[in-house]
Amino acid sequence: MSFQTAARETLQDSQLRRNIGKATTLIRAKRERAVAELPDWEALRDAGEAIKARTMATLPEQLERLEAAVTHAGGIVHWARDGAEANAIVAQIARANGADEVIKVKSLATDEIGMNEALEASGIHALETDLAELIVQLTPGDKQSHILVPAIHRNRAEIRTLFEHTIAKGQQLGNEASAIAEAARVHLRAKFLSVPVAVSGANFAIADTGAIGVVESEGNGRMCLTLPRVLVTLMGIEKVLPAWQDLEVFLQLLPRSSTAERMNPYTSLWTGVREGDGPREFHLVLLDNGRTDVLADEVGRQALHCIRCSACLNVCPVYERTGGHAYGSVYPGPIGAVLSPQLTGVADNASLPYASSLCGACFDACPVKIDIPSILVHLRNQAPHPRTEAAVMRAAAATMARPKLYARAQRAAKAARIAGRRGRGLPPPLNGWTASRDLPEPPQQTFRDWWRGR
Ligand code: SF4
């Protein structure tokens, strides 16, 4: 389904629009305050952009350094060309450890490759431990609608009712957020202590040392990363950073841009395995799944700089009205509109580059200065165009290439303006273009007329 068709449906849901409008307005205001506290915010953005550009320019070398460092620290590195390979690796590790259930830290990369469904097909249940992910998982047919707040489309009353029908059956949870969260905490605690295999994503991986980093707010991540016997981390290859010092920049940019915090409540960093401390076995799965194709595109490759903070979603006027489901991708909002078509091929997601007003708010908000509007225009040029549009453009080009014909067309447009005051739109089949836009009126006097008059 195209973005435009899906958006038409979600725009009818006034509760969803209220929930998302309220949440994004709140997060936007908090983020602005958190960013304003730092006098060197723009310098930090420059540094983030430069580190990412340098990393992408040397990606094969950084990944090989990372592999060597993780292996040296006792970890096992796997390379996965696509989602099917990655899912097979994780299922094989779970089976080898006798697990019919794994606990998960919130991870967009695992959502991208449909890992939960693939593990389920292998008889392994993947339990989400992030509160919002759990809410989505417990709701039949529901999907994430925001990078950072996957259940942003649900309000407190809806979540309370959901829990009372699932993990807290028979209980009256009341309206306090703490009581509702407690129901989830009790449900998850037993799993943290008993399930032998955990699966996580990664925010960063340091090529120098082999350290992997996950930042989160709830502590569920820390539990998953430290308590189970086996830890599997699935990471998109673009998440690598060359040096430990690079974290200094990103650990300032990410929390302020995402949750508007000075630092994340939980920043977990681990390097391989260590006797008597944390998991006994650590696997790092490096996922390509279309990323090397993105890297080959000189304009589009900026999308790989993304640190998944979601600031661009929260400022986007389109996202605020349609919500994330309309994008039909695990990466919604402006970053989804440029990343998803590149990962799957523009033809498969041809409507997404048009899911934007090109206002530029996403560019201004992005902590690593990804020029999303330019990538959108670049992708629009690659998307298949409707035949009528191509025919109109060809006719316009032919007219503009012939000065006499162009002058006649201008006179005709002027005559049409005088004769056709009744409506401001174009006739069919071009009326779709003017359904939501005013047709610019031709000027009273053309440049040629003005020139002749002098
Ligand atoms: S594109 Fe920029 S603002 Fe959007 S999620 Fe990625 S890093 Fe954040």
Tab-separated table of C-alpha atoms and ligand atoms in Angstrom:
chain	number	residue	atom	x	y	z
A	1	MET	CA	0.000	0.000	0.000
A	2	SER	CA	1.384	3.444	-0.874
A	3	PHE	CA	2.112	6.008	1.841
A	4	GLN	CA	-0.612	8.279	0.493
A	5	THR	CA	-3.273	5.538	0.689
A	6	ALA	CA	-2.200	4.426	4.173
A	7	ALA	CA	-2.009	8.041	5.369
A	8	ARG	CA	-5.567	8.674	4.193
A	9	GLU	CA	-6.680	5.851	6.535
A	10	THR	CA	-4.633	6.899	9.577
A	11	LEU	CA	-5.742	10.526	9.197
A	12	GLN	CA	-9.298	9.336	9.932
A	13	ASP	CA	-8.237	8.114	13.397
A	14	SER	CA	-8.716	11.172	15.598
A	15	GLN	CA	-7.596	9.334	18.788
A	16	LEU	CA	-4.309	8.384	17.105
A	17	ARG	CA	-3.763	11.958	15.927
A	18	ARG	CA	-4.443	13.288	19.424
A	19	ASN	CA	-2.049	10.759	21.035
A	20	ILE	CA	0.771	11.471	18.572
A	21	GLY	CA	0.239	15.239	18.503
A	22	LYS	CA	0.365	15.414	22.303
A	23	ALA	CA	3.456	13.197	22.594
A	24	THR	CA	5.499	14.869	19.839
A	25	THR	CA	4.688	18.380	21.101
A	26	LEU	CA	5.903	17.405	24.573
A	27	ILE	CA	9.101	15.699	23.349
A	28	ARG	CA	9.901	18.629	21.002
A	29	ALA	CA	9.704	21.187	23.803
A	30	LYS	CA	11.826	19.037	26.147
A	31	ARG	CA	14.437	18.460	23.452
A	32	GLU	CA	14.745	22.151	22.689
A	33	ARG	CA	15.429	22.872	26.378
A	34	ALA	CA	17.997	20.048	26.638
A	35	VAL	CA	19.844	21.181	23.502
A	36	ALA	CA	19.837	24.853	24.545
A	37	GLU	CA	21.828	23.923	27.667
A	38	LEU	CA	24.926	23.129	25.589
A	39	PRO	CA	26.815	26.124	24.198
A	40	ASP	CA	28.780	23.872	21.824
A	41	TRP	CA	25.782	21.985	20.411
A	42	GLU	CA	26.504	23.007	16.811
A	43	ALA	CA	30.171	22.017	17.194
A	44	LEU	CA	29.032	18.632	18.545
A	45	ARG	CA	26.766	18.190	15.507
A	46	ASP	CA	29.717	19.006	13.224
A	47	ALA	CA	31.875	16.481	15.072
A	48	GLY	CA	29.160	13.794	14.833
A	49	GLU	CA	28.772	14.395	11.119
A	50	ALA	CA	32.547	14.283	10.547
A	51	ILE	CA	33.038	11.051	12.529
A	52	LYS	CA	30.223	9.336	10.642
A	53	ALA	CA	31.528	10.505	7.254
A	54	ARG	CA	35.020	9.255	8.114
A	55	THR	CA	33.631	5.922	9.309
A	56	MET	CA	31.646	5.376	6.109
A	57	ALA	CA	34.691	6.244	4.000
A	58	THR	CA	36.661	3.491	5.751
A	59	LEU	CA	33.869	1.064	6.623
A	60	PRO	CA	35.491	-2.221	5.485
A	61	GLU	CA	38.634	-1.415	7.473
A	62	GLN	CA	36.648	-0.412	10.594
A	63	LEU	CA	34.595	-3.621	10.464
A	64	GLU	CA	37.677	-5.792	10.166
A	65	ARG	CA	39.241	-3.987	13.141
A	66	LEU	CA	36.024	-4.529	15.092
A	67	GLU	CA	35.956	-8.232	14.243
A	68	ALA	CA	39.564	-8.664	15.381
A	69	ALA	CA	38.981	-6.787	18.658
A	70	VAL	CA	35.759	-8.667	19.537
A	71	THR	CA	37.391	-12.021	18.748
A	72	HIS	CA	40.436	-11.089	20.826
A	73	ALA	CA	38.122	-10.318	23.771
A	74	GLY	CA	36.508	-13.770	23.562
A	75	GLY	CA	33.450	-12.950	21.425
A	76	ILE	CA	32.354	-14.731	18.235
A	77	VAL	CA	31.662	-12.626	15.128
A	78	HIS	CA	29.191	-13.670	12.415
A	79	TRP	CA	28.612	-11.903	9.079
A	80	ALA	CA	25.096	-11.870	7.630
A	81	ARG	CA	24.411	-10.697	4.081
A	82	ASP	CA	20.674	-10.404	4.675
A	83	GLY	CA	17.884	-10.939	7.163
A	84	ALA	CA	17.466	-14.636	6.380
A	85	GLU	CA	21.122	-15.340	7.164
A	86	ALA	CA	21.016	-13.298	10.366
A	87	ASN	CA	17.823	-14.965	11.594
A	88	ALA	CA	19.248	-18.422	10.860
A	89	ILE	CA	22.403	-17.611	12.863
A	90	VAL	CA	20.398	-16.416	15.897
A	91	ALA	CA	18.019	-19.405	15.750
A	92	GLN	CA	20.968	-21.791	15.555
A	93	ILE	CA	22.610	-20.185	18.622
A	94	ALA	CA	19.347	-20.375	20.597
A	95	ARG	CA	18.831	-24.022	19.642
A	96	ALA	CA	22.433	-24.917	20.500
A	97	ASN	CA	21.760	-23.562	23.986
A	98	GLY	CA	18.481	-25.438	24.400
A	99	ALA	CA	16.387	-22.248	24.435
A	100	ASP	CA	12.787	-22.217	23.237
A	101	GLU	CA	12.513	-18.616	24.372
A	102	VAL	CA	14.859	-15.610	24.117
A	103	ILE	CA	14.546	-12.234	25.826
A	104	LYS	CA	15.092	-9.157	23.704
A	105	VAL	CA	16.346	-5.639	24.162
A	106	LYS	CA	14.549	-3.182	21.855
A	107	SER	CA	16.249	-3.352	18.457
A	108	LEU	CA	15.185	-1.835	15.161
A	109	ALA	CA	17.636	-4.019	13.235
A	110	THR	CA	15.880	-7.174	14.479
A	111	ASP	CA	12.508	-5.636	13.544
A	112	GLU	CA	13.883	-4.766	10.092
A	113	ILE	CA	14.617	-8.438	9.379
A	114	GLY	CA	11.470	-9.819	11.059
A	115	MET	CA	13.479	-11.761	13.615
A	116	ASN	CA	10.616	-12.401	16.046
A	117	GLU	CA	8.514	-14.014	13.338
A	118	ALA	CA	11.479	-16.021	11.988
A	119	LEU	CA	12.348	-17.341	15.461
A	120	GLU	CA	8.688	-18.149	16.117
A	121	ALA	CA	8.698	-20.228	12.910
A	122	SER	CA	11.652	-22.152	14.367
A	123	GLY	CA	9.742	-22.805	17.599
A	124	ILE	CA	11.522	-20.083	19.592
A	125	HIS	CA	9.510	-17.338	21.266
A	126	ALA	CA	11.149	-13.897	21.303
A	127	LEU	CA	9.921	-11.880	24.288
A	128	GLU	CA	10.245	-8.097	24.043
A	129	THR	CA	11.324	-6.574	27.372
A	130	ASP	CA	11.156	-2.862	26.499
A	131	LEU	CA	7.840	-1.612	27.926
A	132	ALA	CA	6.581	-0.022	24.715
A	133	GLU	CA	7.713	-2.988	22.607
A	134	LEU	CA	5.925	-5.301	25.036
A	135	ILE	CA	2.731	-3.251	24.634
A	136	VAL	CA	2.950	-3.593	20.849
A	137	GLN	CA	3.750	-7.312	21.104
A	138	LEU	CA	0.770	-7.972	23.387
A	139	THR	CA	-1.667	-6.222	21.025
A	140	PRO	CA	-2.677	-8.588	18.209
A	141	GLY	CA	-1.860	-7.114	14.805
A	142	ASP	CA	-0.230	-3.982	16.237
A	143	LYS	CA	3.046	-2.549	14.957
A	144	GLN	CA	5.576	-0.001	16.188
A	145	SER	CA	4.838	3.561	15.106
A	146	HIS	CA	7.879	5.471	16.384
A	147	ILE	CA	11.603	4.656	16.526
A	148	LEU	CA	11.989	5.448	20.188
A	149	VAL	CA	8.450	5.298	21.538
A	150	PRO	CA	7.040	2.333	19.593
A	151	ALA	CA	3.632	2.583	21.334
A	152	ILE	CA	3.291	6.353	20.940
A	153	HIS	CA	-0.098	5.719	19.312
A	154	ARG	CA	-1.453	4.217	22.574
A	155	ASN	CA	-2.529	6.250	25.589
A	156	ARG	CA	-2.478	5.253	29.248
A	157	ALA	CA	-6.081	4.036	29.411
A	158	GLU	CA	-5.576	1.792	26.385
A	159	ILE	CA	-2.409	0.284	27.907
A	160	ARG	CA	-4.096	-0.324	31.280
A	161	THR	CA	-6.949	-2.184	29.561
A	162	LEU	CA	-4.458	-4.208	27.486
A	163	PHE	CA	-2.483	-5.301	30.562
A	164	GLU	CA	-5.652	-6.169	32.501
A	165	HIS	CA	-6.533	-8.545	29.664
A	166	THR	CA	-3.072	-10.079	29.244
A	167	ILE	CA	-0.166	-10.000	31.721
A	168	ALA	CA	-2.230	-8.790	34.701
A	169	LYS	CA	-5.409	-10.807	34.155
A	170	GLY	CA	-7.993	-10.368	36.909
A	171	GLN	CA	-6.252	-7.291	38.402
A	172	GLN	CA	-7.554	-3.715	38.558
A	173	LEU	CA	-4.470	-1.611	37.790
A	174	GLY	CA	-5.993	1.859	38.263
A	175	ASN	CA	-4.858	4.924	36.386
A	176	GLU	CA	-1.413	5.510	37.939
A	177	ALA	CA	1.440	5.048	35.432
A	178	SER	CA	3.596	3.451	38.137
A	179	ALA	CA	0.990	0.719	38.835
A	180	ILE	CA	0.655	-0.069	35.131
A	181	ALA	CA	4.452	-0.241	34.726
A	182	GLU	CA	4.711	-2.433	37.836
A	183	ALA	CA	2.530	-5.066	36.154
A	184	ALA	CA	5.053	-5.256	33.318
A	185	ARG	CA	7.992	-5.273	35.730
A	186	VAL	CA	6.615	-8.268	37.653
A	187	HIS	CA	5.863	-10.102	34.407
A	188	LEU	CA	9.373	-9.559	33.026
A	189	ARG	CA	11.455	-10.083	36.171
A	190	ALA	CA	10.944	-13.857	36.183
A	191	LYS	CA	12.053	-14.016	32.543
A	192	PHE	CA	15.262	-12.056	33.131
A	193	LEU	CA	16.228	-14.584	35.787
A	194	SER	CA	15.352	-17.773	33.906
A	195	VAL	CA	15.769	-17.389	30.110
A	196	PRO	CA	19.297	-18.482	29.035
A	197	VAL	CA	19.659	-16.457	25.799
A	198	ALA	CA	19.245	-12.724	25.213
A	199	VAL	CA	19.187	-10.853	21.895
A	200	SER	CA	20.073	-7.186	21.634
A	201	GLY	CA	20.783	-4.553	19.045
A	202	ALA	CA	23.624	-2.052	19.443
A	203	ASN	CA	23.819	1.717	19.421
A	204	PHE	CA	27.587	1.711	18.888
A	205	ALA	CA	30.482	-0.691	18.432
A	206	ILE	CA	34.042	0.492	18.911
A	207	ALA	CA	36.502	-0.839	16.340
A	208	ASP	CA	39.508	-0.007	18.568
A	209	THR	CA	38.495	-2.084	21.546
A	210	GLY	CA	35.627	-4.339	20.462
A	211	ALA	CA	33.309	-2.719	23.031
A	212	ILE	CA	29.592	-2.711	22.203
A	213	GLY	CA	27.236	-0.093	23.602
A	214	VAL	CA	23.500	-0.008	24.291
A	215	VAL	CA	21.737	3.004	25.796
A	216	GLU	CA	18.238	2.784	27.255
A	217	SER	CA	15.959	4.186	29.914
A	218	GLU	CA	14.253	1.295	31.650
A	219	GLY	CA	16.989	-1.042	32.871
A	220	ASN	CA	15.483	-3.950	30.946
A	221	GLY	CA	18.450	-3.715	28.597
A	222	ARG	CA	20.952	-3.922	31.452
A	223	MET	CA	19.136	-7.057	32.726
A	224	CYS	CA	19.219	-8.716	29.286
A	225	LEU	CA	22.853	-7.812	28.699
A	226	THR	CA	24.130	-9.114	32.025
A	227	LEU	CA	21.914	-11.920	33.384
A	228	PRO	CA	21.497	-14.586	30.646
A	229	ARG	CA	24.259	-17.097	29.965
A	230	VAL	CA	24.403	-16.282	26.245
A	231	LEU	CA	24.169	-12.851	24.620
A	232	VAL	CA	23.630	-12.345	20.878
A	233	THR	CA	23.950	-8.798	19.523
A	234	LEU	CA	22.683	-8.049	16.039
A	235	MET	CA	24.077	-4.853	14.585
A	236	GLY	CA	23.791	-3.049	11.253
A	237	ILE	CA	27.311	-2.631	9.881
A	238	GLU	CA	26.944	1.175	9.909
A	239	LYS	CA	26.895	1.302	13.727
A	240	VAL	CA	30.661	0.881	14.059
A	241	LEU	CA	32.735	3.826	15.347
A	242	PRO	CA	36.506	3.925	14.867
A	243	ALA	CA	37.643	4.928	18.372
A	244	TRP	CA	36.564	4.900	22.026
A	245	GLN	CA	36.906	8.724	22.120
A	246	ASP	CA	34.131	8.993	19.502
A	247	LEU	CA	31.654	7.977	22.206
A	248	GLU	CA	32.270	11.341	23.885
A	249	VAL	CA	30.451	13.016	20.997
A	250	PHE	CA	27.633	10.523	20.502
A	251	LEU	CA	26.840	10.031	24.174
A	252	GLN	CA	26.076	13.758	24.284
A	253	LEU	CA	24.210	13.978	20.983
A	254	LEU	CA	21.998	10.916	21.353
A	255	PRO	CA	20.277	11.361	24.743
A	256	ARG	CA	19.528	15.056	24.244
A	257	SER	CA	18.133	14.451	20.754
A	258	SER	CA	16.102	11.380	21.656
A	259	THR	CA	14.687	11.517	25.166
A	260	ALA	CA	15.827	15.098	25.936
A	261	GLU	CA	18.016	13.803	28.750
A	262	ARG	CA	21.542	14.921	29.617
A	263	MET	CA	22.589	11.280	29.650
A	264	ASN	CA	20.748	8.008	29.264
A	265	PRO	CA	19.689	6.409	32.553
A	266	TYR	CA	21.438	3.190	31.456
A	267	THR	CA	24.566	3.182	29.311
A	268	SER	CA	25.827	-0.410	29.049
A	269	LEU	CA	29.201	-1.136	27.459
A	270	TRP	CA	30.756	-4.592	27.289
A	271	THR	CA	33.768	-6.131	25.631
A	272	GLY	CA	33.729	-9.835	24.803
A	273	VAL	CA	33.357	-12.156	27.786
A	274	ARG	CA	34.958	-12.066	31.214
A	275	GLU	CA	35.133	-14.799	33.844
A	276	GLY	CA	32.567	-14.287	36.607
A	277	ASP	CA	31.035	-11.187	35.010
A	278	GLY	CA	28.089	-11.209	32.603
A	279	PRO	CA	27.273	-13.740	29.859
A	280	ARG	CA	29.549	-16.752	29.314
A	281	GLU	CA	29.141	-16.579	25.553
A	282	PHE	CA	28.922	-13.497	23.348
A	283	HIS	CA	28.004	-13.458	19.636
A	284	LEU	CA	28.099	-10.368	17.421
A	285	VAL	CA	26.106	-10.637	14.172
A	286	LEU	CA	27.103	-7.980	11.613
A	287	LEU	CA	24.168	-7.324	9.299
A	288	ASP	CA	24.418	-5.897	5.780
A	289	ASN	CA	20.862	-6.322	4.388
A	290	GLY	CA	21.223	-3.668	1.691
A	291	ARG	CA	23.549	-1.306	3.549
A	292	THR	CA	26.495	-1.723	1.181
A	293	ASP	CA	24.176	-0.716	-1.694
A	294	VAL	CA	23.225	2.422	0.244
A	295	LEU	CA	26.912	3.115	0.824
A	296	ALA	CA	27.504	3.001	-2.935
A	297	ASP	CA	25.117	5.936	-3.473
A	298	GLU	CA	27.048	9.175	-2.940
A	299	VAL	CA	23.968	11.200	-1.957
A	300	GLY	CA	21.920	8.523	-0.209
A	301	ARG	CA	24.741	7.138	1.937
A	302	GLN	CA	24.225	9.919	4.484
A	303	ALA	CA	21.219	7.935	5.693
A	304	LEU	CA	23.703	5.448	7.179
A	305	HIS	CA	24.899	8.167	9.570
A	306	CYS	CA	21.621	7.909	11.485
A	307	ILE	CA	21.910	7.234	15.216
A	308	ARG	CA	18.143	6.508	15.520
A	309	CYS	CA	17.443	9.362	17.915
A	310	SER	CA	14.001	10.078	16.376
A	311	ALA	CA	14.375	13.878	16.580
A	312	CYS	CA	13.392	14.118	12.908
A	313	LEU	CA	10.118	12.271	13.569
A	314	ASN	CA	9.166	14.569	16.408
A	315	VAL	CA	9.560	17.743	14.320
A	316	CYS	CA	8.032	16.423	11.100
A	317	PRO	CA	4.609	17.955	10.298
A	318	VAL	CA	3.754	14.960	8.106
A	319	TYR	CA	4.627	12.349	10.758
A	320	GLU	CA	2.742	14.299	13.411
A	321	ARG	CA	-0.458	13.996	11.401
A	322	THR	CA	-0.181	10.526	9.877
A	323	GLY	CA	1.661	8.617	12.612
A	324	GLY	CA	4.230	5.915	11.904
A	325	HIS	CA	2.037	3.099	10.558
A	326	ALA	CA	1.384	4.955	7.314
A	327	TYR	CA	5.060	4.551	6.353
A	328	GLY	CA	4.655	0.743	6.256
A	329	SER	CA	8.209	0.295	7.504
A	330	VAL	CA	10.005	-0.220	10.822
A	331	TYR	CA	11.732	3.087	10.091
A	332	PRO	CA	8.961	5.692	10.021
A	333	GLY	CA	9.163	9.479	9.676
A	334	PRO	CA	11.747	11.397	7.661
A	335	ILE	CA	14.580	8.919	8.229
A	336	GLY	CA	12.283	6.067	7.185
A	337	ALA	CA	11.341	7.953	4.047
A	338	VAL	CA	14.995	7.962	2.963
A	339	LEU	CA	16.328	4.755	4.522
A	340	SER	CA	13.581	2.231	3.723
A	341	PRO	CA	13.479	2.905	-0.047
A	342	GLN	CA	17.250	2.570	-0.193
A	343	LEU	CA	17.377	-0.674	1.775
A	344	THR	CA	14.625	-2.359	-0.232
A	345	GLY	CA	15.049	-0.590	-3.595
A	346	VAL	CA	13.283	2.653	-4.506
A	347	ALA	CA	10.770	0.910	-6.789
A	348	ASP	CA	9.471	-1.152	-3.799
A	349	ASN	CA	8.879	1.965	-1.700
A	350	ALA	CA	8.335	4.566	-4.397
A	351	SER	CA	5.781	6.605	-2.442
A	352	LEU	CA	7.951	7.164	0.652
A	353	PRO	CA	10.232	9.899	-0.784
A	354	TYR	CA	7.004	11.888	-1.276
A	355	ALA	CA	6.009	11.552	2.401
A	356	SER	CA	7.442	14.971	3.120
A	357	SER	CA	6.705	18.640	2.614
A	358	LEU	CA	10.481	19.276	2.231
A	359	CYS	CA	10.199	21.919	4.957
A	360	GLY	CA	13.684	21.053	6.245
A	361	ALA	CA	12.751	20.754	9.945
A	362	CYS	CA	14.300	17.254	10.010
A	363	PHE	CA	17.649	18.579	8.732
A	364	ASP	CA	17.689	21.297	11.407
A	365	ALA	CA	16.912	18.810	14.174
A	366	CYS	CA	19.245	15.987	13.124
A	367	PRO	CA	22.186	15.686	15.546
A	368	VAL	CA	24.478	14.347	12.804
A	369	LYS	CA	23.258	16.822	10.176
A	370	ILE	CA	21.807	14.348	7.683
A	371	ASP	CA	20.465	16.417	4.789
A	372	ILE	CA	17.212	14.466	4.550
A	373	PRO	CA	15.464	16.910	2.153
A	374	SER	CA	18.260	16.551	-0.425
A	375	ILE	CA	18.121	12.746	-0.186
A	376	LEU	CA	14.327	12.875	-0.604
A	377	VAL	CA	14.663	14.888	-3.812
A	378	HIS	CA	17.431	12.541	-4.999
A	379	LEU	CA	15.181	9.511	-4.396
A	380	ARG	CA	12.174	11.186	-6.032
A	381	ASN	CA	14.272	11.412	-9.178
A	382	GLN	CA	14.890	7.652	-9.011
A	383	ALA	CA	11.274	6.701	-8.278
A	384	PRO	CA	9.129	5.609	-11.217
A	385	HIS	CA	6.996	8.577	-12.316
A	386	PRO	CA	3.362	8.346	-13.456
A	387	ARG	CA	3.037	8.330	-17.263
A	388	THR	CA	0.928	11.500	-17.253
A	389	GLU	CA	3.600	13.371	-15.285
A	390	ALA	CA	6.345	12.216	-17.654
A	391	ALA	CA	4.225	13.265	-20.684
A	392	VAL	CA	3.564	16.718	-19.189
A	393	MET	CA	7.262	17.228	-18.439
A	394	ARG	CA	8.218	16.208	-21.977
A	395	ALA	CA	5.671	18.634	-23.418
A	396	ALA	CA	6.902	21.424	-21.113
A	397	ALA	CA	10.527	20.768	-22.105
A	398	ALA	CA	9.634	20.807	-25.827
A	399	THR	CA	7.713	24.086	-25.401
A	400	MET	CA	10.457	25.808	-23.441
A	401	ALA	CA	13.053	24.770	-26.022
A	402	ARG	CA	11.210	26.781	-28.757
A	403	PRO	CA	10.983	30.537	-27.985
A	404	LYS	CA	8.074	31.250	-30.344
A	405	LEU	CA	6.035	28.328	-29.074
A	406	TYR	CA	6.825	29.335	-25.497
A	407	ALA	CA	5.590	32.907	-26.147
A	408	ARG	CA	2.355	31.537	-27.642
A	409	ALA	CA	1.895	29.252	-24.604
A	410	GLN	CA	2.323	32.260	-22.311
A	411	ARG	CA	-0.318	34.194	-24.224
A	412	ALA	CA	-2.654	31.176	-24.067
A	413	ALA	CA	-2.123	30.867	-20.310
A	414	LYS	CA	-2.925	34.566	-19.903
A	415	ALA	CA	-6.101	34.202	-21.986
A	416	ALA	CA	-7.093	31.152	-19.928
A	417	ARG	CA	-6.602	33.243	-16.791
A	418	ILE	CA	-8.965	35.911	-18.027
A	419	ALA	CA	-11.512	33.390	-19.296
A	420	GLY	CA	-11.294	30.863	-16.509
A	421	ARG	CA	-11.700	32.833	-13.295
A	422	ARG	CA	-14.226	30.243	-12.087
A	423	GLY	CA	-11.761	27.668	-10.761
A	424	ARG	CA	-8.148	27.559	-9.603
A	425	GLY	CA	-7.468	23.932	-10.575
A	426	LEU	CA	-6.261	22.114	-13.673
A	427	PRO	CA	-8.698	19.998	-15.733
A	428	PRO	CA	-8.544	16.142	-15.555
A	429	PRO	CA	-6.272	14.181	-15.659
A	430	LEU	CA	-4.061	16.873	-14.112
A	431	ASN	CA	-6.568	17.938	-11.441
A	432	GLY	CA	-4.878	15.653	-8.839
A	433	TRP	CA	-1.919	18.031	-8.787
A	434	THR	CA	-4.088	21.029	-7.972
A	435	ALA	CA	-6.430	19.190	-5.563
A	436	SER	CA	-4.327	20.405	-2.639
A	437	ARG	CA	-2.406	23.267	-4.247
A	438	ASP	CA	-3.337	26.608	-5.756
A	439	LEU	CA	-2.326	26.880	-9.390
A	440	PRO	CA	-0.001	29.879	-9.611
A	441	GLU	CA	-1.604	32.653	-11.621
A	442	PRO	CA	0.313	33.805	-14.729
A	443	PRO	CA	1.598	37.374	-14.266
A	444	GLN	CA	-0.293	40.296	-15.825
A	445	GLN	CA	2.744	41.058	-17.951
A	446	THR	CA	5.352	38.531	-19.112
A	447	PHE	CA	9.055	39.364	-19.105
A	448	ARG	CA	8.996	39.486	-22.923
A	449	ASP	CA	6.128	42.009	-22.944
A	450	TRP	CA	7.937	44.109	-20.374
A	451	TRP	CA	11.173	43.960	-22.379
A	452	ARG	CA	9.435	44.901	-25.613
A	453	GLY	CA	7.851	47.899	-23.837
A	454	ARG	CA	11.297	49.263	-22.992
B	1	SF4	S1	17.972	11.023	10.729
B	1	SF4	FE1	18.972	12.286	12.279
B	1	SF4	S2	17.257	13.082	13.507
B	1	SF4	FE2	16.425	11.346	12.329
B	1	SF4	S3	16.616	9.571	13.676
B	1	SF4	FE3	18.479	9.636	12.413
B	1	SF4	S4	19.974	10.790	13.606
B	1	SF4	FE4	17.971	11.192	14.512
